[in-house]
């Protein structure tokens, strides 16, 4: 209690040159240390922190208090009073200058220092000042007396009393002690700190101090530094800083004198008090308070410090809102922080584990549980605070349940509810804070201040004039010592000063549970989810496995929530208690799965105690494996981080120990105290401990020792138990594998519990035991050793903390290796047996149906099909979750097939199929997948196909990884065969050897030899030496030089082909090209003599040997006047020798369409020079360009419009003829063209701007969007337009007025762009994962793919336009085989209706795509050689364009949309040979081209896709377009589709899929699947009547099958009826044609103008058929076939204004037999007035809503109609006059309409009732 020793020191010894010195202690009192407080070492350093120095001028005396911390963490205030005394200094001898005669006056510091455990800075200042005053003013009182009195003042530490002291120099002081010692005393230092640094800065410092960062205060005042440290420590209450270094190791004050030296400190936060700044280094991250606490704290602080802020904006601010006085403000700020800590630590006492009560309470804090219940596990700040030393001190100080309490304890125990409710209302909180501040202030100032101080200060003159002062005298130590002894003797007899502390039980406050639920941070788990979990567990234990299986996915989803996990542990615990822990295999499997799922989401610290609750369960549930061998659940749930976390085990151990200790005392109690308590509630361990601590002093010694021993052995037994438990969960089932537990390893998991005990003793013991037992450290990979070490470390730690005796600890260390060893042995047996278990029943693998000739390359491997980015199948958009599915993947020679069943048991009966041709694989990449049902990650593949399919598969664990590798290799081999002969189209039906060897003898030898000879002779004549090679590699286009192409004009056809090969030529003639040339009248292949010379074109055989141009067909159309020799020269100007040839001629305007490649760069210049430019010497280039011009001129001359006008000399003649030609043609074109939509819009804006303006002398377009009348009326209409590539045509000669051709440069997509945009299109339509970016919607991705159909369509429409107005067009783009082909084909399709039929379209593709050498193999990357080129779907773009046109003109095409999809699928599938190879030349060389004529190996295998389509078309109308209505007129219509992007639709080929059966393009598979389905016998299902309704799922069912269109359905019904009747069914096409024919004739007979045409007349559109189905939309699917047919025929009545009545709507259709009769029969009807009753045949028609009657049943002519709309009621009637005889009364009924009443009579009452009901139901339906 006594005042600590004071010492007076004085320094200055051995001063050196710099003026620095060292202090030394001159005298100290008392000379011996007090017993209870040693003398602080090194005190001389603190008296002058900036060093002992001499100064030239006297400084004023200074005073400050430093706080010193001694080795036992005790704090001492060290008050230091320094004054300066003069010293005589001698001159320095070393100096070379002459010495100064008069010695300079210098001053040395001397300090009076007082060290005390109390902290009364003011009193210290006064006392030391007094001593100085006595000395300076030479007062009468001796200094010895003053100091003696000072040393013998006894001041209590606390208690709230006031003491008056005097030092015997006429002074008097009052010392006020605080009431409670535990609350810090702050004076006004906190308020001062906030003033200096501001709110945010201090909060930063506060958080930094709590999270153990280093802080450095800077100030030029030492007193302020001390105050700042004191302030910071005060606001940290109830946490204390207990570091054993001087001046708080983490919070230090430094005089700003040393500022420069602080710059190098990297990890120190520097607070500059004078400047008000806080500097945080970059490498330091301070965790701040969690929100919303941070915000609330800041608000409260600003309300305290700056109360005017709130009302600064008020119009009428209150008169006074002054901040409180500094002292009060100081306490208010502290109250805010007290409130904050109460908020942070509320409920902390519920997380304390009491491990020992006697002899000393040992208490641990369960950090994880606290964070979990506060839902703050993620919070960085709180984690760090709880881990810190300050909190450890807090637990050891405030943990004990029996002690004196203070303000904070009260706050946490009793005010939590208040804090919680007021949280949101700052003003209420403020009131609370004011109350707390009052208590804090009261603690420091219990009495009103009394002004009784009287202390003398030195007089002014002495203070300054110390020049002549005598130095401070040495004191008489004996005198001082006597004083001390005298006082000590007195003290012994005196009564005790301080009242003894009142101890009591510390209240715990409300438990934590409620707090969190209100915060709502817990995942809301509806009661429904918990119900699901409970039900599932009940099903499992009742062995209702099917039910459990259905609930399982829902349970696993529910277990994501905490409540469900808690529920699971409780439910399972119930079953353990009921002795139902031994399970069968399947039950065991399910329970383990649920446990794993529960543990999976637990963090390693297990904040919700889930793992803790499961721990007893995993050692309870088990299954019998074999004789005496039991497998427990723990062996299956080891894969979780939590088991390797030391913290978890400690917390578990402590909570178990606490329970046992509690039980121990509950038993030993005599029962009276407990029972009284127990009536109300269970006693908490802390309450129990508190009671025991209270009783402890009253117990006898023996009792005390007994209790200590009991507690100790309780802890010991638990330690053994835990050593066992840990070995269960840490040793893997298969211990032979040296698998370390997880990558973290057990080796380095450090315990982080708050412990003070150093582990050194225990550690060394554990090590020594390890070596004794022979477990060396070296073998760190050995599982057993690492487990032993882990358990040893755990045991050491917990036993030391809970005071287990050393003998026991040794025993434990000896046991652990044995425990582990024993457990390993049991596990081995379990492992052996578990291997013998039958594997879990997995779904049976389903076999796919294969095509004839398709063979398996790899049998099914079990895989899971994982959902990708398409949402339909996953059930997200409604509908069942079809994916993920479990099944197998099969690799065949043709396809890659997945077949399986959904894992969701609710749709487990469905079959899921996904497949695509191997040849269409575009990308394959490895992925790793985590399946929702299993915990582990599996390897998988993602396979993408250009048929817009994607498979993400994960291999089942039973599939070995090398097998997966084999699968990939095989897939690659099949995807990229060495040679095109290795593709499925060629190998089909041969046993699955992937080698290309044809040893078999060909039946049709002659044809093959013919074609081979043809090629051989061609090779010979070219003059190349060909060495025969087994393997063929197509010559690449690049390495052919010009010189090889030898002039072949001398060779004739007959000289190259031997006579035996002659008829091969007829095959050439039969090719598509020739058939088409003859159809177009472009020439025949007759004898040259008979050929008429006036035909403008001829068929040239210049390329019959494919020598002129390898990629062109053998026969070409060229102008009549150009000899073959010229052609061979011209072709060199063009890329790939693809010179211009005619491919189509407009039958009306005789304009021709030509195609060619772009020009070689060298040809461009000469070609476009003005033809009149004279050239002196005709160079070679010039002569070629002249020949080219001749060639073009010859084409122009062939046009009738040119020859008509060939004598044009004058411009006037030129224009006039043109006027009438184009005038005529424009008119006709307006009559016959079709526009894609009824909307009017300026047509030409769709083209490239510069083309549009040059071509069009635009005038106003017609309202319906047709071209304007004067579209091409301008002088210079060129005869020939050349469409060229902008980039190629940089050089353009001047156009003179008589130039007859004009070049139109356009931009085209090059192949690379197509390739890239296709990739993006695939990713948009078939994304591999759900989009992460919400902005990237499907349409956005589609837009970004830039799938440029509109460009191709625009150019095509432009060319159509030109041809239709009589100009010829030459399309000359890139190499002439990609975009050129697209444009040319589209132009022909739009201009010529023939190409819109089956035959025509086939011909178009064969001619333009196949014969003219589109490089299918190259662009499709079909072989290994072309693999690097990637897939470029030029043909697919063309088909998409056709699809767009088809959508706009649905009645112009004979084929359906399905036909286009079919081609799109099979052009990449390699099932047919049609789309293989790059040109006719290659096909002839391989003998593919002519074989289909003679060779028919097997009728099943079609070689070409066309044969296949023909066959299929005969069987089913799937390819036929019912809306097709060809024109009868001579003038054929030209289609001009809209090409704006807004008019284009996404092709459903890209997005649709049918999971039930896979792609529908291989028809044999469809048939087979249906047959298989029929053969399966129907199980008699007695449970429920079968519904007729069928649910159609998008993406699963085939819509065309499930919901066929009306016509298909009727044709099918017709066929099945014919089959039932045994008639031979006629072909669908014949039936269809008949119906159409009869309908046509009926239409012609009708006199009324057709409804549709009348509608269209008004809109001024010439074409009649746009009205297709104007009313059909409203009426739904019609009842008879006619409805969907040509509508001109079907409409008979003119439309009525407003919505027509139902009957008129229906009467527009001629109804035949199949009217809709809902109910019919004979009724007697009473005639009108005076007419008799007559029997009539009545028909009730629901559809038309009428009751009709006829003379007889057979009668077709209707006698009358009663409109049901007019009927008011149906009532039973009475017999009337003249009614039929012998009929009962009840058979009569009346029908009342608005006009009259009808009387009816049925055959009997039953019949009458039926009629009444039927009519009534019709009325109510309406």
Short mmCIF file of C-alpha atoms in Angstrom, two decimals, residues 443-754:
data_model
loop_
_atom_site.label_atom_id
_atom_site.label_comp_id
_atom_site.label_asym_id
_atom_site.label_seq_id
_atom_site.Cartn_x
_atom_site.Cartn_y
_atom_site.Cartn_z
CA UNK A 443 -15.20 6.78 -9.74
CA UNK A 444 -12.39 9.29 -10.16
CA UNK A 445 -13.98 12.17 -8.22
CA UNK A 446 -16.24 10.70 -5.56
CA UNK A 447 -16.38 13.97 -3.58
CA UNK A 448 -16.87 17.50 -4.76
CA UNK A 449 -13.42 19.05 -5.15
CA UNK A 450 -12.13 20.74 -2.01
CA UNK A 451 -9.67 23.57 -2.48
CA UNK A 452 -7.38 22.77 0.45
CA UNK A 453 -4.15 22.69 -1.52
CA UNK A 454 -1.41 24.90 -0.25
CA UNK A 455 2.00 24.38 -1.80
CA UNK A 456 4.74 26.93 -1.98
CA UNK A 457 6.46 27.72 -5.27
CA UNK A 458 9.95 29.19 -5.55
CA UNK A 459 9.93 32.98 -5.59
CA UNK A 460 10.31 34.60 -9.00
CA UNK A 461 13.80 36.01 -8.58
CA UNK A 462 15.19 32.73 -7.34
CA UNK A 463 13.58 30.86 -10.11
CA UNK A 464 15.45 32.78 -12.75
CA UNK A 465 18.60 34.00 -11.01
CA UNK A 466 20.12 30.65 -10.39
CA UNK A 467 23.43 32.04 -11.50
CA UNK A 468 24.74 32.22 -7.97
CA UNK A 469 22.85 29.28 -6.57
CA UNK A 470 24.58 26.80 -4.37
CA UNK A 471 24.34 23.32 -5.78
CA UNK A 472 21.71 20.93 -4.39
CA UNK A 473 23.27 19.55 -1.18
CA UNK A 474 23.75 15.86 -0.47
CA UNK A 475 21.26 14.80 2.22
CA UNK A 476 21.76 13.01 5.45
CA UNK A 477 20.73 9.45 4.72
CA UNK A 478 20.53 8.39 8.36
CA UNK A 479 18.03 11.08 9.23
CA UNK A 480 15.82 10.00 6.34
CA UNK A 481 16.10 6.30 7.30
CA UNK A 482 15.06 7.08 10.88
CA UNK A 483 11.96 8.80 9.63
CA UNK A 484 11.14 5.76 7.58
CA UNK A 485 11.61 3.26 10.35
CA UNK A 486 9.59 5.34 12.76
CA UNK A 487 6.70 5.50 10.34
CA UNK A 488 6.91 1.77 9.60
CA UNK A 489 6.54 0.93 13.30
CA UNK A 490 3.45 3.11 13.53
CA UNK A 491 1.97 1.46 10.47
CA UNK A 492 2.11 -2.03 11.98
CA UNK A 493 -0.17 -1.08 14.82
CA UNK A 494 -2.54 0.90 12.67
CA UNK A 495 -5.80 -0.72 11.56
CA UNK A 496 -6.06 -1.83 7.87
CA UNK A 497 -6.72 1.07 5.57
CA UNK A 498 -8.73 -0.52 2.79
CA UNK A 499 -12.00 -2.34 3.16
CA UNK A 500 -11.65 -6.00 2.04
CA UNK A 501 -12.99 -6.57 -1.50
CA UNK A 502 -16.52 -7.90 -1.78
CA UNK A 503 -16.40 -11.05 -3.87
CA UNK A 504 -19.45 -12.47 -5.51
CA UNK A 505 -20.67 -14.61 -8.39
CA UNK A 506 -20.14 -12.87 -11.72
CA UNK A 507 -23.45 -12.77 -13.66
CA UNK A 508 -23.27 -14.21 -17.20
CA UNK A 509 -25.79 -12.06 -18.98
CA UNK A 510 -28.21 -13.32 -21.63
CA UNK A 511 -26.97 -16.28 -23.72
CA UNK A 512 -25.74 -15.70 -27.22
CA UNK A 513 -28.27 -17.73 -29.15
CA UNK A 514 -30.94 -15.07 -29.25
CA UNK A 515 -28.55 -12.39 -30.40
CA UNK A 516 -27.78 -13.99 -33.70
CA UNK A 517 -31.27 -14.88 -34.75
CA UNK A 518 -32.19 -11.26 -34.48
CA UNK A 519 -29.20 -10.29 -36.58
CA UNK A 520 -30.58 -12.60 -39.22
CA UNK A 521 -27.16 -13.50 -40.50
CA UNK A 522 -27.96 -17.15 -40.23
CA UNK A 523 -29.24 -18.68 -43.42
CA UNK A 524 -32.99 -18.81 -43.08
CA UNK A 525 -33.97 -22.43 -43.09
CA UNK A 526 -37.67 -22.83 -43.46
CA UNK A 527 -39.39 -25.43 -41.38
CA UNK A 528 -40.04 -27.25 -44.64
CA UNK A 529 -36.36 -27.95 -45.15
CA UNK A 530 -35.95 -29.31 -41.65
CA UNK A 531 -38.98 -31.46 -42.28
CA UNK A 532 -37.30 -32.88 -45.38
CA UNK A 533 -34.16 -33.73 -43.39
CA UNK A 534 -36.19 -35.42 -40.64
CA UNK A 535 -38.30 -37.40 -43.08
CA UNK A 536 -35.29 -38.61 -45.00
CA UNK A 537 -33.60 -39.85 -41.84
CA UNK A 538 -36.79 -41.59 -40.75
CA UNK A 539 -37.06 -43.29 -44.15
CA UNK A 540 -33.47 -44.47 -43.93
CA UNK A 541 -33.97 -46.04 -40.50
CA UNK A 542 -37.30 -47.53 -41.56
CA UNK A 543 -35.51 -49.01 -44.56
CA UNK A 544 -37.71 -47.19 -47.09
CA UNK A 545 -34.77 -46.69 -49.41
CA UNK A 546 -36.64 -45.60 -52.51
CA UNK A 547 -38.31 -42.77 -50.63
CA UNK A 548 -35.00 -41.78 -49.09
CA UNK A 549 -33.34 -41.77 -52.50
CA UNK A 550 -35.96 -39.37 -53.83
CA UNK A 551 -35.47 -36.97 -50.92
CA UNK A 552 -31.69 -37.21 -50.97
CA UNK A 553 -30.92 -34.37 -53.44
CA UNK A 554 -33.26 -32.04 -51.54
CA UNK A 555 -31.61 -33.01 -48.25
CA UNK A 556 -28.13 -32.36 -49.61
CA UNK A 557 -29.31 -28.96 -50.79
CA UNK A 558 -30.92 -28.19 -47.43
CA UNK A 559 -27.74 -29.13 -45.57
CA UNK A 560 -26.14 -25.97 -46.91
CA UNK A 561 -28.02 -24.20 -44.11
CA UNK A 562 -26.89 -24.25 -40.50
CA UNK A 563 -30.27 -25.05 -38.99
CA UNK A 564 -30.60 -28.16 -41.14
CA UNK A 565 -27.15 -29.35 -40.12
CA UNK A 566 -27.95 -28.91 -36.46
CA UNK A 567 -31.23 -30.70 -37.05
CA UNK A 568 -29.37 -33.61 -38.68
CA UNK A 569 -27.05 -34.06 -35.71
CA UNK A 570 -29.98 -33.98 -33.29
CA UNK A 571 -32.02 -36.49 -35.29
CA UNK A 572 -29.11 -38.91 -35.65
CA UNK A 573 -28.41 -38.56 -31.96
CA UNK A 574 -31.99 -39.65 -31.22
CA UNK A 575 -31.41 -42.84 -33.17
CA UNK A 576 -28.15 -43.56 -31.37
CA UNK A 577 -29.97 -43.16 -28.06
CA UNK A 578 -32.62 -45.61 -29.27
CA UNK A 579 -29.91 -48.18 -29.96
CA UNK A 580 -30.27 -48.10 -33.73
CA UNK A 581 -26.66 -47.46 -34.55
CA UNK A 582 -25.89 -50.70 -36.40
CA UNK A 583 -26.88 -50.18 -40.02
CA UNK A 584 -26.98 -52.20 -43.21
CA UNK A 585 -24.86 -51.24 -46.20
CA UNK A 586 -27.28 -48.92 -47.88
CA UNK A 587 -28.33 -47.15 -44.70
CA UNK A 588 -24.67 -46.77 -43.78
CA UNK A 589 -23.97 -45.34 -47.20
CA UNK A 590 -26.71 -42.73 -46.94
CA UNK A 591 -25.84 -41.70 -43.38
CA UNK A 592 -22.17 -41.29 -44.33
CA UNK A 593 -23.14 -39.27 -47.36
CA UNK A 594 -25.22 -36.92 -45.25
CA UNK A 595 -22.45 -36.58 -42.69
CA UNK A 596 -19.93 -35.79 -45.39
CA UNK A 597 -22.23 -33.22 -46.91
CA UNK A 598 -22.72 -31.66 -43.48
CA UNK A 599 -19.02 -31.52 -42.78
CA UNK A 600 -18.19 -30.30 -46.24
CA UNK A 601 -19.39 -26.78 -45.52
CA UNK A 602 -17.92 -26.60 -42.01
CA UNK A 603 -14.88 -24.38 -41.73
CA UNK A 604 -11.79 -25.79 -40.06
CA UNK A 605 -12.60 -24.03 -36.80
CA UNK A 606 -16.13 -25.48 -36.70
CA UNK A 607 -17.71 -22.28 -35.47
CA UNK A 608 -21.22 -23.74 -35.30
CA UNK A 609 -20.18 -26.83 -33.40
CA UNK A 610 -21.48 -29.15 -36.12
CA UNK A 611 -18.34 -31.29 -36.26
CA UNK A 612 -18.37 -31.33 -32.46
CA UNK A 613 -21.91 -32.69 -32.47
CA UNK A 614 -21.04 -35.28 -35.11
CA UNK A 615 -17.91 -36.49 -33.31
CA UNK A 616 -19.76 -38.85 -30.92
CA UNK A 617 -22.00 -39.99 -33.80
CA UNK A 618 -19.22 -41.02 -36.19
CA UNK A 619 -17.91 -43.38 -33.55
CA UNK A 620 -21.42 -44.77 -32.94
CA UNK A 621 -22.84 -45.59 -36.37
CA UNK A 622 -21.39 -48.71 -37.89
CA UNK A 623 -22.03 -51.69 -40.15
CA UNK A 624 -21.03 -55.32 -39.80
CA UNK A 625 -18.57 -56.33 -42.49
CA UNK A 626 -17.79 -59.90 -41.60
CA UNK A 627 -17.07 -62.20 -38.72
CA UNK A 628 -16.53 -59.87 -35.80
CA UNK A 629 -15.43 -56.97 -38.00
CA UNK A 630 -17.31 -53.70 -37.73
CA UNK A 631 -16.75 -50.61 -39.80
CA UNK A 632 -17.54 -47.35 -38.06
CA UNK A 633 -18.67 -44.21 -39.81
CA UNK A 634 -15.49 -42.33 -38.87
CA UNK A 635 -13.49 -44.26 -41.44
CA UNK A 636 -15.60 -42.64 -44.17
CA UNK A 637 -15.67 -39.03 -43.02
CA UNK A 638 -12.00 -38.28 -42.58
CA UNK A 639 -11.61 -36.07 -45.63
CA UNK A 640 -12.31 -32.80 -43.82
CA UNK A 641 -9.97 -30.05 -42.67
CA UNK A 642 -11.61 -29.79 -39.28
CA UNK A 643 -10.10 -33.06 -37.99
CA UNK A 644 -6.56 -31.82 -38.53
CA UNK A 645 -7.14 -28.55 -36.68
CA UNK A 646 -5.58 -28.47 -33.22
CA UNK A 647 -7.93 -25.69 -32.11
CA UNK A 648 -10.98 -27.84 -32.79
CA UNK A 649 -9.70 -30.71 -30.70
CA UNK A 650 -8.80 -28.38 -27.83
CA UNK A 651 -12.21 -26.78 -27.78
CA UNK A 652 -13.89 -30.20 -27.92
CA UNK A 653 -11.66 -31.53 -25.15
CA UNK A 654 -12.31 -28.57 -22.89
CA UNK A 655 -16.06 -28.67 -23.35
CA UNK A 656 -16.07 -32.39 -22.49
CA UNK A 657 -13.84 -31.83 -19.45
CA UNK A 658 -16.16 -29.06 -18.29
CA UNK A 659 -19.15 -31.40 -18.50
CA UNK A 660 -17.36 -34.06 -16.50
CA UNK A 661 -16.15 -31.66 -13.83
CA UNK A 662 -19.68 -30.34 -13.55
CA UNK A 663 -21.03 -33.86 -13.18
CA UNK A 664 -18.37 -34.54 -10.56
CA UNK A 665 -19.61 -31.74 -8.32
CA UNK A 666 -23.26 -32.36 -8.96
CA UNK A 667 -22.73 -35.88 -7.59
CA UNK A 668 -20.61 -34.94 -4.60
CA UNK A 669 -22.99 -32.22 -3.44
CA UNK A 670 -25.16 -33.16 -0.50
CA UNK A 671 -28.05 -32.24 -2.69
CA UNK A 672 -29.73 -29.42 -0.82
CA UNK A 673 -28.12 -26.52 -2.65
CA UNK A 674 -28.44 -28.13 -6.04
CA UNK A 675 -31.97 -29.35 -5.80
CA UNK A 676 -33.19 -25.93 -4.85
CA UNK A 677 -31.61 -24.57 -7.98
CA UNK A 678 -32.60 -27.35 -10.27
CA UNK A 679 -36.27 -26.73 -9.96
CA UNK A 680 -35.85 -23.56 -11.95
CA UNK A 681 -33.19 -24.51 -14.47
CA UNK A 682 -30.00 -26.41 -14.98
CA UNK A 683 -27.00 -24.93 -13.25
CA UNK A 684 -24.31 -23.64 -15.58
CA UNK A 685 -20.75 -24.78 -14.99
CA UNK A 686 -19.68 -21.25 -14.12
CA UNK A 687 -22.35 -20.93 -11.43
CA UNK A 688 -21.28 -24.23 -10.02
CA UNK A 689 -17.63 -23.18 -10.02
CA UNK A 690 -18.48 -19.89 -8.37
CA UNK A 691 -20.31 -21.68 -5.58
CA UNK A 692 -17.39 -24.09 -5.12
CA UNK A 693 -14.89 -21.22 -5.00
CA UNK A 694 -17.02 -19.59 -2.29
CA UNK A 695 -17.00 -22.75 -0.22
CA UNK A 696 -13.32 -23.56 -0.80
CA UNK A 697 -11.91 -21.66 2.23
CA UNK A 698 -14.39 -23.44 4.52
CA UNK A 699 -13.21 -26.91 3.52
CA UNK A 700 -10.73 -28.97 5.48
CA UNK A 701 -7.27 -29.67 4.04
CA UNK A 702 -8.12 -33.33 3.28
CA UNK A 703 -11.29 -32.37 1.50
CA UNK A 704 -9.36 -29.83 -0.53
CA UNK A 705 -6.70 -32.32 -1.61
CA UNK A 706 -9.33 -34.91 -2.43
CA UNK A 707 -11.14 -32.53 -4.69
CA UNK A 708 -7.96 -31.46 -6.47
CA UNK A 709 -7.09 -35.11 -7.12
CA UNK A 710 -10.55 -35.95 -8.41
CA UNK A 711 -10.45 -33.06 -10.84
CA UNK A 712 -7.00 -34.00 -12.02
CA UNK A 713 -7.90 -37.61 -12.71
CA UNK A 714 -11.05 -36.48 -14.55
CA UNK A 715 -8.89 -34.44 -16.91
CA UNK A 716 -6.48 -37.34 -17.30
CA UNK A 717 -9.15 -39.84 -18.24
CA UNK A 718 -10.55 -37.43 -20.81
CA UNK A 719 -7.07 -37.05 -22.29
CA UNK A 720 -6.87 -40.83 -22.85
CA UNK A 721 -10.34 -40.77 -24.39
CA UNK A 722 -9.32 -38.03 -26.79
CA UNK A 723 -6.10 -39.74 -27.77
CA UNK A 724 -8.32 -42.60 -28.96
CA UNK A 725 -10.82 -40.34 -30.68
CA UNK A 726 -8.10 -38.48 -32.54
CA UNK A 727 -6.49 -41.67 -33.78
CA UNK A 728 -9.92 -42.71 -35.15
CA UNK A 729 -10.28 -39.62 -37.25
CA UNK A 730 -6.68 -39.11 -38.27
CA UNK A 731 -5.65 -42.60 -39.37
CA UNK A 732 -6.86 -43.33 -42.89
CA UNK A 733 -8.66 -46.59 -43.67
CA UNK A 734 -5.84 -47.72 -45.86
CA UNK A 735 -2.79 -47.05 -43.70
CA UNK A 736 -0.46 -48.82 -46.09
CA UNK A 737 -0.52 -45.85 -48.40
CA UNK A 738 1.84 -43.38 -46.82
CA UNK A 739 -0.66 -40.63 -47.21
CA UNK A 740 -0.05 -37.67 -45.01
CA UNK A 741 -3.24 -36.24 -43.70
CA UNK A 742 -3.94 -33.50 -46.20
CA UNK A 743 -1.36 -31.33 -47.72
CA UNK A 744 -1.17 -29.08 -44.69
CA UNK A 745 0.19 -32.09 -42.87
CA UNK A 746 -0.25 -32.56 -39.19
CA UNK A 747 3.30 -31.52 -38.69
CA UNK A 748 2.77 -27.81 -38.55
CA UNK A 749 -0.66 -27.15 -37.16
CA UNK A 750 -0.06 -24.73 -34.33
CA UNK A 751 -2.52 -24.35 -31.54
CA UNK A 752 -3.80 -20.86 -31.20
CA UNK A 753 -5.78 -21.09 -28.02
CA UNK A 754 -5.21 -18.37 -25.49
#
